[in-house]
Amino acid sequence: MKVLFVDQTGQLGGGELSLLDTVRGTSHTAEVVLFSDGPFRRLLEEIPVPVHLLAAGSAGEVRREAGISSLLSAVPSFVELRNKLAKIAEGFDVIYANSQKAFLVSALAKRRGQPLIWHLRDMLQADHFSGIMRSVAVFTGNHSANLVISNSQATLDSFIASGGKREKSIVIYNGISPAPFDTFSEQMVGELRSELGWQGKFVVGAFGRLSPWKGQHVLIEAVAALPDVHLAIVGDALFGEKEYVESLHALVQRHKLSERVHFLGFRRDVPQLMRSVDVIAHTATAPEPFGRVIVEGMLASRPVIATRAGGAVEIIRDGETGILVTPGHTTELQEAIKRLKTDSGFLNQLAQQGRQSALADFSVEKMICNVDTTITRFSR
Ligand code: UDP
């Protein structure tokens, strides 16, 4: 079947990295539409897969917290985008929208009877979206999507709780390949640690884009009171959260932590870096829709501490395959880090069990097969 995948961004967020694996592995004939350029386009073209770049204009500026007036002022730009997408989508059997904005434009652009799948990768909740954005998304989901694929049960539940139709929704978990984690030997880990100046140090790694709800500030606060612990922050603001990045740097200055907190920026060698830290902490303050970085940390055979909310709860069994702490709770986080620092038996046990669980439950082959089979349901 001919499938047109549509995504709103050329940046490399988790949704885009999951789509990259899907497009690389799919047995269907794939082409991709992006509403903005970036490194994602180049990786798709390397597969190789044809990519259509459509300038989004002011529709691209509409944020998830947008109110009715900014939505209305972007209507002409949405119409223009819709017209361009409709032309490209004509010859395809299925449209597969990988993000919310991509879904809204696809719903307007699809032919009558042309199947539309929405891969929902966001929690439709007040701490992520404005009321109007949620209402528009759920209304369109109920009326125009043939199927809503959620990346976790938590995401699906948020769709239903916002008024989404249960009979239209299924869960397909993200899958992640262990291969990049396995090709990095212990010797290479040692070399990278010494290059980064981490020999003999206990390093906690935080991986992911820098954004207030991802909670990197909570981790900095926690580490401030743990004098022997270093923190590596890997990632950058991908969607305009520059002020938050500045506030993180200011927090580090205020606590005089510049010797112990290392900002590494956005990196393409996440598997290697994960193998080079002692513990991985993911301290989101709002429910994480899925949390690829949690599974990646487990595949890297490192114990993962995550906050007890959203997708994290479906990935980690507390005390068995990782540790769950209360969102925003600095003391619990400190206790978890201290325990792992002092109890190497517990650290190794979590790392091993976490790895086995990630391999069994979040295989990339399973994800691709589930997506492919789902698409095939719409063949006519
Ligand atoms: N990531 C990356 N480089 C970085 C930071 C993060 O490649 O510097 C990747 C990370 O390995 C993961 C993805 O970005 O695969 C983030 O996905 P996640 O589901 O954790 O969060 P999202 O971006 O979807 O909110």
CSV table of C-alpha atoms and ligand atoms in Angstrom, one decimal:
chain,number,residue,atom,x,y,z
A,1,MET,CA,0.0,0.0,0.0
A,2,LYS,CA,1.1,3.6,-0.5
A,3,VAL,CA,1.2,5.4,2.8
A,4,LEU,CA,1.8,9.2,3.2
A,5,PHE,CA,3.3,9.9,6.7
A,6,VAL,CA,2.8,13.5,7.8
A,7,ASP,CA,4.7,15.2,10.6
A,8,GLN,CA,4.8,18.8,11.6
A,9,THR,CA,8.5,19.1,12.4
A,10,GLY,CA,11.9,18.5,11.0
A,11,GLN,CA,13.4,18.5,14.5
A,12,LEU,CA,14.3,15.2,16.2
A,13,GLY,CA,11.9,14.7,19.0
A,14,GLY,CA,10.9,11.3,20.3
A,15,GLY,CA,7.9,11.1,17.9
A,16,GLU,CA,10.1,11.7,14.9
A,17,LEU,CA,12.7,9.2,16.0
A,18,SER,CA,9.9,6.6,16.4
A,19,LEU,CA,8.6,7.5,12.9
A,20,LEU,CA,12.0,7.2,11.5
A,21,ASP,CA,12.3,3.6,12.6
A,22,THR,CA,8.7,2.9,11.4
A,23,VAL,CA,9.4,4.3,7.9
A,24,ARG,CA,12.7,2.5,7.7
A,25,GLY,CA,11.1,-0.8,8.5
A,26,THR,CA,7.7,-0.6,6.9
A,27,SER,CA,6.8,-3.1,4.2
A,28,HIS,CA,4.5,-0.4,2.7
A,29,THR,CA,5.6,2.2,0.1
A,30,ALA,CA,6.2,5.3,2.1
A,31,GLU,CA,6.6,9.0,1.5
A,32,VAL,CA,6.8,11.7,4.1
A,33,VAL,CA,5.5,15.3,4.4
A,34,LEU,CA,7.1,17.7,6.9
A,35,PHE,CA,5.9,21.2,7.7
A,36,SER,CA,9.4,22.4,8.7
A,37,ASP,CA,12.9,21.4,7.8
A,38,GLY,CA,15.6,20.0,10.0
A,39,PRO,CA,17.8,17.0,10.7
A,40,PHE,CA,14.8,14.6,10.6
A,41,ARG,CA,14.5,15.3,6.8
A,42,ARG,CA,18.1,14.3,6.2
A,43,LEU,CA,17.8,11.1,8.1
A,44,LEU,CA,14.6,10.2,6.2
A,45,GLU,CA,16.3,10.9,2.8
A,46,GLU,CA,19.3,8.7,3.8
A,47,ILE,CA,16.9,5.7,4.1
A,48,PRO,CA,16.0,6.7,1.3
A,49,VAL,CA,12.4,7.9,1.4
A,50,PRO,CA,11.0,10.8,-0.6
A,51,VAL,CA,10.3,13.8,1.6
A,52,HIS,CA,8.0,16.7,0.7
A,53,LEU,CA,8.7,19.9,2.6
A,54,LEU,CA,5.7,22.2,3.0
A,55,ALA,CA,6.2,25.7,4.5
A,56,ALA,CA,3.7,26.0,7.3
A,57,GLY,CA,3.6,29.8,7.6
A,58,SER,CA,1.8,31.1,10.6
A,59,ALA,CA,0.1,27.7,11.1
A,60,GLY,CA,3.6,26.5,12.2
A,61,GLU,CA,3.6,29.1,15.0
A,62,VAL,CA,0.5,27.9,16.7
A,63,ARG,CA,1.6,26.4,20.0
A,64,ARG,CA,-0.1,23.7,22.0
A,65,GLU,CA,-1.1,26.2,24.6
A,66,ALA,CA,-2.7,28.5,21.9
A,67,GLY,CA,-6.0,30.2,22.6
A,68,ILE,CA,-8.9,30.7,20.2
A,69,SER,CA,-7.6,34.0,18.8
A,70,SER,CA,-4.2,32.7,17.7
A,71,LEU,CA,-5.9,29.6,16.3
A,72,LEU,CA,-8.3,31.8,14.3
A,73,SER,CA,-5.6,34.1,13.0
A,74,ALA,CA,-3.7,31.1,11.6
A,75,VAL,CA,-6.8,29.9,9.6
A,76,PRO,CA,-5.7,31.3,6.2
A,77,SER,CA,-2.3,29.6,6.7
A,78,PHE,CA,-3.9,26.3,7.6
A,79,VAL,CA,-6.1,26.5,4.5
A,80,GLU,CA,-3.0,27.1,2.3
A,81,LEU,CA,-1.2,24.2,4.0
A,82,ARG,CA,-4.3,22.0,3.5
A,83,ASN,CA,-4.4,22.7,-0.2
A,84,LYS,CA,-0.8,21.8,-0.7
A,85,LEU,CA,-1.1,18.6,1.3
A,86,ALA,CA,-4.3,17.6,-0.5
A,87,LYS,CA,-2.5,17.7,-3.9
A,88,ILE,CA,0.4,15.5,-2.6
A,89,ALA,CA,-2.0,13.1,-0.8
A,90,GLU,CA,-4.2,12.3,-3.8
A,91,GLY,CA,-2.5,9.1,-4.9
A,92,PHE,CA,-2.0,7.5,-1.5
A,93,ASP,CA,-4.0,4.6,0.1
A,94,VAL,CA,-3.6,5.9,3.6
A,95,ILE,CA,-2.6,9.1,5.4
A,96,TYR,CA,-0.8,8.5,8.6
A,97,ALA,CA,-0.4,11.7,10.8
A,98,ASN,CA,2.3,11.5,13.3
A,99,SER,CA,1.6,14.7,15.3
A,100,GLN,CA,-1.4,16.7,16.3
A,101,LYS,CA,-0.9,19.6,13.8
A,102,ALA,CA,-0.2,17.1,11.1
A,103,PHE,CA,-3.4,15.3,12.0
A,104,LEU,CA,-5.5,18.5,11.9
A,105,VAL,CA,-4.2,19.5,8.4
A,106,SER,CA,-4.5,15.9,7.2
A,107,ALA,CA,-8.1,15.7,8.3
A,108,LEU,CA,-8.9,18.8,6.2
A,109,ALA,CA,-6.8,17.6,3.2
A,110,LYS,CA,-7.9,13.9,2.9
A,111,ARG,CA,-10.1,12.8,0.0
A,112,ARG,CA,-13.6,11.5,0.9
A,113,GLY,CA,-13.2,7.9,2.0
A,114,GLN,CA,-9.4,8.1,2.2
A,115,PRO,CA,-8.4,6.4,5.4
A,116,LEU,CA,-6.6,8.6,8.0
A,117,ILE,CA,-4.7,7.2,11.0
A,118,TRP,CA,-3.6,9.6,13.8
A,119,HIS,CA,-0.6,8.4,15.9
A,120,LEU,CA,-1.2,10.3,19.1
A,121,ARG,CA,2.0,10.9,21.0
A,122,ASP,CA,0.8,13.5,23.4
A,123,MET,CA,-1.1,13.5,26.7
A,124,LEU,CA,-4.3,15.5,25.9
A,125,GLN,CA,-4.3,17.2,29.3
A,126,ALA,CA,-4.4,20.7,30.7
A,127,ASP,CA,-0.7,20.6,31.6
A,128,HIS,CA,0.2,20.0,28.0
A,129,PHE,CA,-2.5,21.7,25.9
A,130,SER,CA,-5.0,24.6,26.1
A,131,GLY,CA,-8.6,23.6,26.3
A,132,ILE,CA,-9.4,24.8,22.8
A,133,MET,CA,-6.5,22.8,21.3
A,134,ARG,CA,-7.7,19.6,23.1
A,135,SER,CA,-11.3,20.2,22.0
A,136,VAL,CA,-10.4,20.7,18.4
A,137,ALA,CA,-8.1,17.6,18.4
A,138,VAL,CA,-10.6,15.3,20.0
A,139,PHE,CA,-13.5,16.5,17.9
A,140,THR,CA,-11.4,16.0,14.7
A,141,GLY,CA,-10.2,12.6,16.0
A,142,ASN,CA,-13.8,11.4,16.6
A,143,HIS,CA,-15.0,12.6,13.2
A,144,SER,CA,-12.1,12.3,10.8
A,145,ALA,CA,-9.7,9.6,12.0
A,146,ASN,CA,-10.4,6.0,11.1
A,147,LEU,CA,-8.1,5.0,14.0
A,148,VAL,CA,-6.2,6.7,16.8
A,149,ILE,CA,-3.0,4.9,17.7
A,150,SER,CA,-1.7,5.9,21.1
A,151,ASN,CA,1.9,5.4,22.2
A,152,SER,CA,0.8,4.3,25.7
A,153,GLN,CA,-2.3,3.4,27.7
A,154,ALA,CA,-1.8,6.7,29.5
A,155,THR,CA,-2.0,8.6,26.2
A,156,LEU,CA,-5.1,6.6,25.2
A,157,ASP,CA,-6.8,7.3,28.5
A,158,SER,CA,-6.1,11.0,28.1
A,159,PHE,CA,-7.9,10.9,24.7
A,160,ILE,CA,-10.9,9.1,26.2
A,161,ALA,CA,-11.0,11.4,29.2
A,162,SER,CA,-11.1,14.4,26.8
A,163,GLY,CA,-14.1,12.9,25.0
A,164,GLY,CA,-12.4,10.7,22.4
A,165,LYS,CA,-14.1,7.5,21.2
A,166,ARG,CA,-12.8,4.4,22.8
A,167,GLU,CA,-13.7,2.2,19.8
A,168,LYS,CA,-11.4,4.2,17.6
A,169,SER,CA,-8.3,3.8,19.9
A,170,ILE,CA,-5.6,1.3,20.2
A,171,VAL,CA,-2.2,1.3,21.9
A,172,ILE,CA,1.1,0.6,20.0
A,173,TYR,CA,4.1,1.0,22.2
A,174,ASN,CA,7.2,2.5,20.8
A,175,GLY,CA,10.0,0.1,20.1
A,176,ILE,CA,13.7,0.8,20.3
A,177,SER,CA,16.6,-1.2,18.8
A,178,PRO,CA,19.2,-2.4,21.3
A,179,ALA,CA,21.9,-2.5,18.6
A,180,PRO,CA,23.4,1.0,19.1
A,181,PHE,CA,23.8,0.2,22.8
A,182,ASP,CA,25.5,-3.1,22.2
A,183,THR,CA,28.2,-1.9,19.8
A,184,PHE,CA,29.9,0.2,22.4
A,185,SER,CA,32.4,-1.8,24.4
A,186,GLU,CA,33.5,-1.3,28.1
A,187,GLN,CA,36.8,0.0,26.8
A,188,MET,CA,35.0,2.6,24.7
A,189,VAL,CA,32.9,3.5,27.7
A,190,GLY,CA,36.1,4.1,29.7
A,191,GLU,CA,37.6,6.2,26.9
A,192,LEU,CA,34.5,8.4,26.6
A,193,ARG,CA,34.3,8.8,30.4
A,194,SER,CA,37.9,10.0,30.5
A,195,GLU,CA,37.4,12.3,27.5
A,196,LEU,CA,34.5,13.9,29.4
A,197,GLY,CA,36.5,14.1,32.7
A,198,TRP,CA,34.2,11.6,34.5
A,199,GLN,CA,36.8,9.0,35.7
A,200,GLY,CA,36.1,7.9,39.2
A,201,LYS,CA,33.0,10.1,39.4
A,202,PHE,CA,29.4,9.1,40.0
A,203,VAL,CA,27.4,10.6,37.1
A,204,VAL,CA,23.7,10.9,36.8
A,205,GLY,CA,22.5,11.4,33.2
A,206,ALA,CA,19.4,13.3,32.2
A,207,PHE,CA,18.5,12.8,28.5
A,208,GLY,CA,15.8,14.6,26.6
A,209,ARG,CA,14.7,18.0,25.3
A,210,LEU,CA,14.9,20.8,27.7
A,211,SER,CA,11.4,21.9,28.6
A,212,PRO,CA,9.8,23.0,31.9
A,213,TRP,CA,7.6,19.9,32.1
A,214,LYS,CA,10.6,17.6,31.5
A,215,GLY,CA,11.7,18.8,35.0
A,216,GLN,CA,15.5,19.1,34.6
A,217,HIS,CA,15.3,21.8,37.3
A,218,VAL,CA,14.1,19.3,39.8
A,219,LEU,CA,17.1,17.1,39.1
A,220,ILE,CA,19.5,20.1,39.5
A,221,GLU,CA,17.9,20.9,42.8
A,222,ALA,CA,18.3,17.3,44.0
A,223,VAL,CA,21.9,17.1,42.9
A,224,ALA,CA,22.7,20.4,44.7
A,225,ALA,CA,22.4,18.6,48.0
A,226,LEU,CA,24.5,15.5,46.9
A,227,PRO,CA,28.1,16.8,46.9
A,228,ASP,CA,29.7,13.7,45.4
A,229,VAL,CA,27.3,13.4,42.5
A,230,HIS,CA,27.8,14.8,39.0
A,231,LEU,CA,25.0,15.5,36.6
A,232,ALA,CA,25.1,15.3,32.8
A,233,ILE,CA,22.3,17.1,31.0
A,234,VAL,CA,22.0,15.9,27.4
A,235,GLY,CA,19.5,17.6,25.1
A,236,ASP,CA,18.4,21.1,24.1
A,237,ALA,CA,15.3,23.2,23.7
A,238,LEU,CA,13.7,21.9,20.4
A,239,PHE,CA,10.5,23.9,20.4
A,240,GLY,CA,11.4,27.4,21.5
A,241,GLU,CA,11.9,26.9,25.2
A,242,LYS,CA,15.1,29.0,25.3
A,243,GLU,CA,14.0,30.9,28.5
A,244,TYR,CA,13.9,27.6,30.4
A,245,VAL,CA,17.4,26.7,29.2
A,246,GLU,CA,18.6,30.1,30.6
A,247,SER,CA,16.8,29.4,33.9
A,248,LEU,CA,18.6,26.0,34.2
A,249,HIS,CA,22.0,27.7,33.7
A,250,ALA,CA,21.0,30.4,36.3
A,251,LEU,CA,20.0,27.7,38.8
A,252,VAL,CA,23.4,26.0,38.3
A,253,GLN,CA,25.1,29.3,39.0
A,254,ARG,CA,23.0,30.1,42.0
A,255,HIS,CA,23.9,26.7,43.6
A,256,LYS,CA,27.5,27.1,42.5
A,257,LEU,CA,27.3,23.7,40.7
A,258,SER,CA,29.2,24.5,37.4
A,259,GLU,CA,31.9,22.0,38.4
A,260,ARG,CA,29.4,19.2,38.8
A,261,VAL,CA,26.6,19.9,36.3
A,262,HIS,CA,27.6,19.4,32.7
A,263,PHE,CA,25.4,20.7,29.8
A,264,LEU,CA,26.2,18.6,26.7
A,265,GLY,CA,23.6,20.1,24.4
A,266,PHE,CA,21.7,18.0,21.7
A,267,ARG,CA,23.7,14.8,20.9
A,268,ARG,CA,23.4,12.1,18.3
A,269,ASP,CA,25.5,9.7,20.4
A,270,VAL,CA,22.9,9.1,23.1
A,271,PRO,CA,23.4,5.3,23.4
A,272,GLN,CA,27.2,5.8,24.0
A,273,LEU,CA,26.5,8.6,26.6
A,274,MET,CA,23.9,6.5,28.4
A,275,ARG,CA,26.4,3.7,28.7
A,276,SER,CA,28.9,6.2,30.1
A,277,VAL,CA,26.8,7.4,33.0
A,278,ASP,CA,26.1,5.5,36.2
A,279,VAL,CA,22.4,6.2,36.6
A,280,ILE,CA,19.7,7.8,34.3
A,281,ALA,CA,17.1,10.0,35.8
A,282,HIS,CA,14.0,11.2,34.0
A,283,THR,CA,12.2,13.7,36.2
A,284,ALA,CA,9.2,14.9,34.2
A,285,THR,CA,6.8,17.0,36.4
A,286,ALA,CA,3.8,16.3,34.1
A,287,PRO,CA,2.9,12.8,32.8
A,288,GLU,CA,5.2,11.6,30.1
A,289,PRO,CA,3.2,10.3,27.1
A,290,PHE,CA,5.7,7.4,26.6
A,291,GLY,CA,9.3,8.3,27.4
A,292,ARG,CA,11.7,6.8,24.9
A,293,VAL,CA,14.6,7.8,27.0
A,294,ILE,CA,13.4,5.5,29.8
A,295,VAL,CA,13.5,2.4,27.6
A,296,GLU,CA,16.8,3.6,26.1
A,297,GLY,CA,18.4,3.9,29.6
A,298,MET,CA,17.2,0.3,30.3
A,299,LEU,CA,18.7,-1.0,27.0
A,300,ALA,CA,21.9,0.7,28.0
A,301,SER,CA,21.9,-1.5,31.1
A,302,ARG,CA,21.8,1.5,33.4
A,303,PRO,CA,19.3,1.8,36.3
A,304,VAL,CA,16.6,4.4,35.4
A,305,ILE,CA,14.8,6.6,38.0
A,306,ALA,CA,11.6,8.1,36.5
A,307,THR,CA,8.6,9.9,37.9
A,308,ARG,CA,5.5,8.0,38.7
A,309,ALA,CA,3.1,9.2,36.0
A,310,GLY,CA,2.0,8.6,32.4
A,311,GLY,CA,3.9,6.1,30.2
A,312,ALA,CA,6.8,5.7,32.7
A,313,VAL,CA,4.5,3.6,35.0
A,314,GLU,CA,3.8,1.2,32.1
A,315,ILE,CA,7.6,0.9,31.3
A,316,ILE,CA,9.1,0.5,34.8
A,317,ARG,CA,8.2,-1.9,37.6
A,318,ASP,CA,9.2,0.0,40.7
A,319,GLY,CA,12.2,-1.6,42.6
A,320,GLU,CA,12.4,-4.3,39.9
A,321,THR,CA,13.2,-2.8,36.5
A,322,GLY,CA,13.9,0.8,37.7
A,323,ILE,CA,12.8,3.2,40.4
A,324,LEU,CA,9.7,5.4,40.3
A,325,VAL,CA,9.5,8.6,42.4
A,326,THR,CA,6.8,11.2,43.0
A,327,PRO,CA,6.9,14.0,40.3
A,328,GLY,CA,8.6,17.1,41.6
A,329,HIS,CA,9.7,15.4,44.9
A,330,THR,CA,13.4,16.3,45.4
A,331,THR,CA,13.9,14.3,48.6
A,332,GLU,CA,12.6,11.0,47.1
A,333,LEU,CA,14.9,11.6,44.1
A,334,GLN,CA,17.9,12.2,46.3
A,335,GLU,CA,17.1,9.1,48.3
A,336,ALA,CA,16.9,7.0,45.1
A,337,ILE,CA,20.2,8.4,43.8
A,338,LYS,CA,21.9,7.9,47.2
A,339,ARG,CA,20.7,4.3,47.3
A,340,LEU,CA,22.1,3.5,43.9
A,341,LYS,CA,25.4,5.2,44.7
A,342,THR,CA,25.9,3.1,47.8
A,343,ASP,CA,24.3,-0.2,46.9
A,344,SER,CA,26.0,-1.6,43.8
A,345,GLY,CA,24.2,-4.9,44.1
A,346,PHE,CA,20.9,-3.1,43.8
A,347,LEU,CA,22.2,-0.9,41.0
A,348,ASN,CA,23.3,-4.0,38.9
A,349,GLN,CA,20.1,-5.9,39.6
A,350,LEU,CA,17.9,-3.0,38.4
A,351,ALA,CA,20.2,-2.5,35.3
A,352,GLN,CA,20.0,-6.2,34.3
A,353,GLN,CA,16.3,-6.6,35.0
A,354,GLY,CA,15.5,-3.3,33.2
A,355,ARG,CA,17.5,-4.4,30.2
A,356,GLN,CA,15.6,-7.7,29.9
A,357,SER,CA,12.2,-6.0,30.4
A,358,ALA,CA,13.0,-3.4,27.7
A,359,LEU,CA,14.1,-6.1,25.2
A,360,ALA,CA,11.0,-8.2,25.8
A,361,ASP,CA,8.4,-5.4,25.9
A,362,PHE,CA,9.6,-2.7,23.6
A,363,SER,CA,11.1,-4.3,20.5
A,364,VAL,CA,11.3,-2.2,17.4
A,365,GLU,CA,10.3,-5.2,15.2
A,366,LYS,CA,7.1,-5.6,17.2
A,367,MET,CA,6.3,-1.9,16.8
A,368,ILE,CA,6.9,-1.9,13.0
A,369,CYS,CA,4.8,-5.1,12.6
A,370,ASN,CA,1.9,-3.7,14.7
A,371,VAL,CA,1.9,-0.4,12.6
A,372,ASP,CA,2.2,-2.3,9.3
A,373,THR,CA,-0.7,-4.7,10.2
A,374,THR,CA,-2.8,-1.8,11.4
A,375,ILE,CA,-2.3,0.1,8.1
A,376,THR,CA,-3.1,-3.1,6.1
A,377,ARG,CA,-6.5,-3.2,7.8
A,378,PHE,CA,-7.4,-0.2,5.6
A,379,SER,CA,-6.6,-1.8,2.2
A,380,ARG,CA,-9.6,-1.7,-0.1
B,1,UDP,N1,17.6,12.6,22.1
B,1,UDP,C1,18.6,12.7,21.3
B,1,UDP,N2,19.6,13.6,21.6
B,1,UDP,C2,19.6,14.4,22.7
B,1,UDP,C3,18.5,14.2,23.6
B,1,UDP,C4,17.5,13.3,23.3
B,1,UDP,O1,18.7,12.1,20.2
B,1,UDP,O2,20.5,15.2,22.9
B,1,UDP,C5,16.6,11.6,21.8
B,1,UDP,C6,16.4,10.5,22.9
B,1,UDP,O3,17.5,9.5,22.7
B,1,UDP,C7,15.0,9.9,22.6
B,1,UDP,C8,14.3,11.2,22.1
B,1,UDP,O4,15.3,12.2,21.8
B,1,UDP,O5,15.0,8.9,21.6
B,1,UDP,C9,13.3,11.8,23.1
B,1,UDP,O6,12.2,10.9,23.1
B,1,UDP,P1,11.2,10.9,24.4
B,1,UDP,O7,10.1,10.0,24.1
B,1,UDP,O8,12.0,10.6,25.6
B,1,UDP,O9,10.7,12.4,24.5
B,1,UDP,P2,9.9,13.4,23.5
B,1,UDP,O10,11.0,14.2,22.8
B,1,UDP,O11,9.1,12.6,22.6
B,1,UDP,O12,9.1,14.3,24.4
